[in-house]
Coordinates of C-alpha atoms in Angstrom, one line a residue:
M18 CA 0.0 0.0 0.1
E19 CA 1.4 3.4 -0.9
W20 CA 1.2 6.2 1.6
E21 CA -0.2 9.4 0.7
Y22 CA 1.4 12.4 2.2
T23 CA -1.4 15.4 2.2
L24 CA -1.6 18.5 4.2
E25 CA -5.1 17.3 5.8
K26 CA -3.5 14.0 6.9
L27 CA -0.8 15.7 9.1
E28 CA -2.0 16.0 12.7
V29 CA -0.5 19.4 13.7
Y30 CA -2.2 20.8 10.7
Q31 CA -5.8 19.1 12.0
L32 CA -5.5 20.0 15.3
S33 CA -4.6 23.9 14.6
D34 CA -7.4 23.8 12.0
T35 CA -10.2 22.3 14.5
F36 CA -8.6 24.7 17.5
S37 CA -9.2 28.0 15.1
D38 CA -12.6 26.6 14.4
E39 CA -13.2 26.6 18.3
I40 CA -12.0 30.0 18.6
W41 CA -14.3 31.3 15.9
S42 CA -17.2 29.7 17.7
I43 CA -16.4 31.3 21.0
V44 CA -15.6 34.9 19.5
G45 CA -18.9 34.6 17.6
D46 CA -20.8 34.7 20.7
W47 CA -19.1 38.1 22.1
D48 CA -20.7 41.8 22.2
H49 CA -19.7 44.2 19.3
F50 CA -17.2 45.8 21.0
T51 CA -15.4 42.7 22.4
K52 CA -15.3 41.2 19.0
D53 CA -14.1 44.2 17.2
T54 CA -11.1 44.6 19.6
V55 CA -10.0 41.5 21.1
G56 CA -12.0 39.1 19.1
K57 CA -11.0 40.1 15.7
Q58 CA -7.1 39.8 16.7
L59 CA -7.6 36.4 18.5
V60 CA -9.5 34.8 15.4
R61 CA -6.7 36.4 12.8
A62 CA -3.9 34.8 15.1
A63 CA -5.7 31.4 15.6
D64 CA -6.4 31.0 11.8
S65 CA -2.9 32.0 10.8
I66 CA -1.7 28.8 12.8
S67 CA -3.0 26.3 10.1
A68 CA -2.7 28.9 7.2
N69 CA 1.3 29.2 7.7
I70 CA 1.3 25.6 8.2
A71 CA -0.4 25.1 5.3
E72 CA 1.4 27.4 2.9
G73 CA 4.7 26.1 4.2
Y74 CA 3.7 22.5 3.3
G75 CA 3.0 23.7 -0.3
R76 CA 6.4 25.2 -0.3
F77 CA 9.1 23.2 -2.7
Y78 CA 12.2 23.9 -0.8
Y79 CA 12.6 23.2 2.9
N80 CA 14.0 26.7 3.9
E81 CA 10.9 28.3 2.5
S82 CA 8.8 25.8 4.4
K83 CA 10.6 26.2 7.3
Q84 CA 10.2 30.1 7.4
F85 CA 6.2 29.7 7.3
Y86 CA 6.2 26.9 10.2
F87 CA 8.0 29.5 12.4
Y88 CA 5.3 32.2 11.7
A89 CA 2.8 29.3 12.6
R90 CA 4.9 29.2 16.0
G91 CA 4.7 33.0 16.3
S92 CA 0.8 32.8 15.5
L93 CA 0.3 30.1 18.5
Q94 CA 2.3 32.6 21.0
E95 CA 0.2 35.6 19.9
T96 CA -2.9 33.3 20.4
K97 CA -1.9 32.2 23.7
S98 CA -1.2 36.2 24.6
W99 CA -4.6 37.1 23.2
L100 CA -6.2 34.1 25.3
S101 CA -4.2 35.4 28.5
K102 CA -5.7 38.8 28.0
C103 CA -9.1 37.2 27.6
K104 CA -8.5 35.5 31.1
R105 CA -7.5 38.5 32.8
R106 CA -10.3 40.6 31.6
R107 CA -12.6 37.9 32.0
I108 CA -13.9 37.9 28.5
V109 CA -13.9 33.9 28.6
E110 CA -14.0 31.8 31.7
T111 CA -11.0 31.2 33.5
G112 CA -11.2 27.2 33.1
K113 CA -12.3 27.5 29.4
C114 CA -9.3 29.7 28.7
D115 CA -6.9 27.4 30.6
L116 CA -8.2 24.5 28.5
L117 CA -7.6 26.7 25.1
I118 CA -4.0 27.9 26.3
D119 CA -3.3 23.7 27.0
Q120 CA -4.5 23.3 23.4
V121 CA -2.1 25.9 22.1
E122 CA 1.0 24.1 24.0
K123 CA 0.0 20.7 22.6
I124 CA -0.2 22.1 19.0
L125 CA 3.1 23.8 19.9
L126 CA 4.8 20.5 20.8
K127 CA 3.5 19.1 17.7
L128 CA 4.8 21.6 15.2
N129 CA 8.1 21.7 16.8
G130 CA 8.3 18.0 16.5
F131 CA 7.2 18.2 12.6
I132 CA 9.7 20.9 12.2
K133 CA 12.5 18.7 13.5
F134 CA 11.2 15.8 11.7
V135 CA 11.1 17.7 8.1
A136 CA 14.6 19.0 9.2
K137 CA 16.0 15.4 9.6
S138 CA 14.2 14.1 6.5
V139 CA 16.0 17.0 4.5
K140 CA 19.2 16.2 5.7
H141 CA 19.2 12.6 5.2
A142 CA 17.4 12.8 1.8
P143 CA 19.7 11.6 -1.1
K144 CA 21.2 14.2 -3.0
T145 CA 20.6 14.2 -6.7
K146 CA 22.9 15.1 -9.6
G147 CA 22.2 18.3 -11.3

């Protein structure tokens, strides 16, 4: 059986995509002011995680891909920062924020592992003559 490597089968992508949908759902219930200030920023940061993984996955050269995976890491940190603000400002219940921050940490671990895997694969790939 031949393995198909597709973006949609990549666990870190699946986790981050589902996570951003959860953030979208939460922010959708907020009042206009909160949505317009914190909400838009939080949604953009969360959406940017899976979007950057997708863009990196679609690049041909590892160094290009790696840059987008690093952008995804930055978006994870930004999302975590916005969630901390939500917790402090009592926009989202403390327990829910803690669970969301735990999800961010899990995605970060998976993303770091993926970056290491790709780097190792590239270093050990056979050289082609050209």
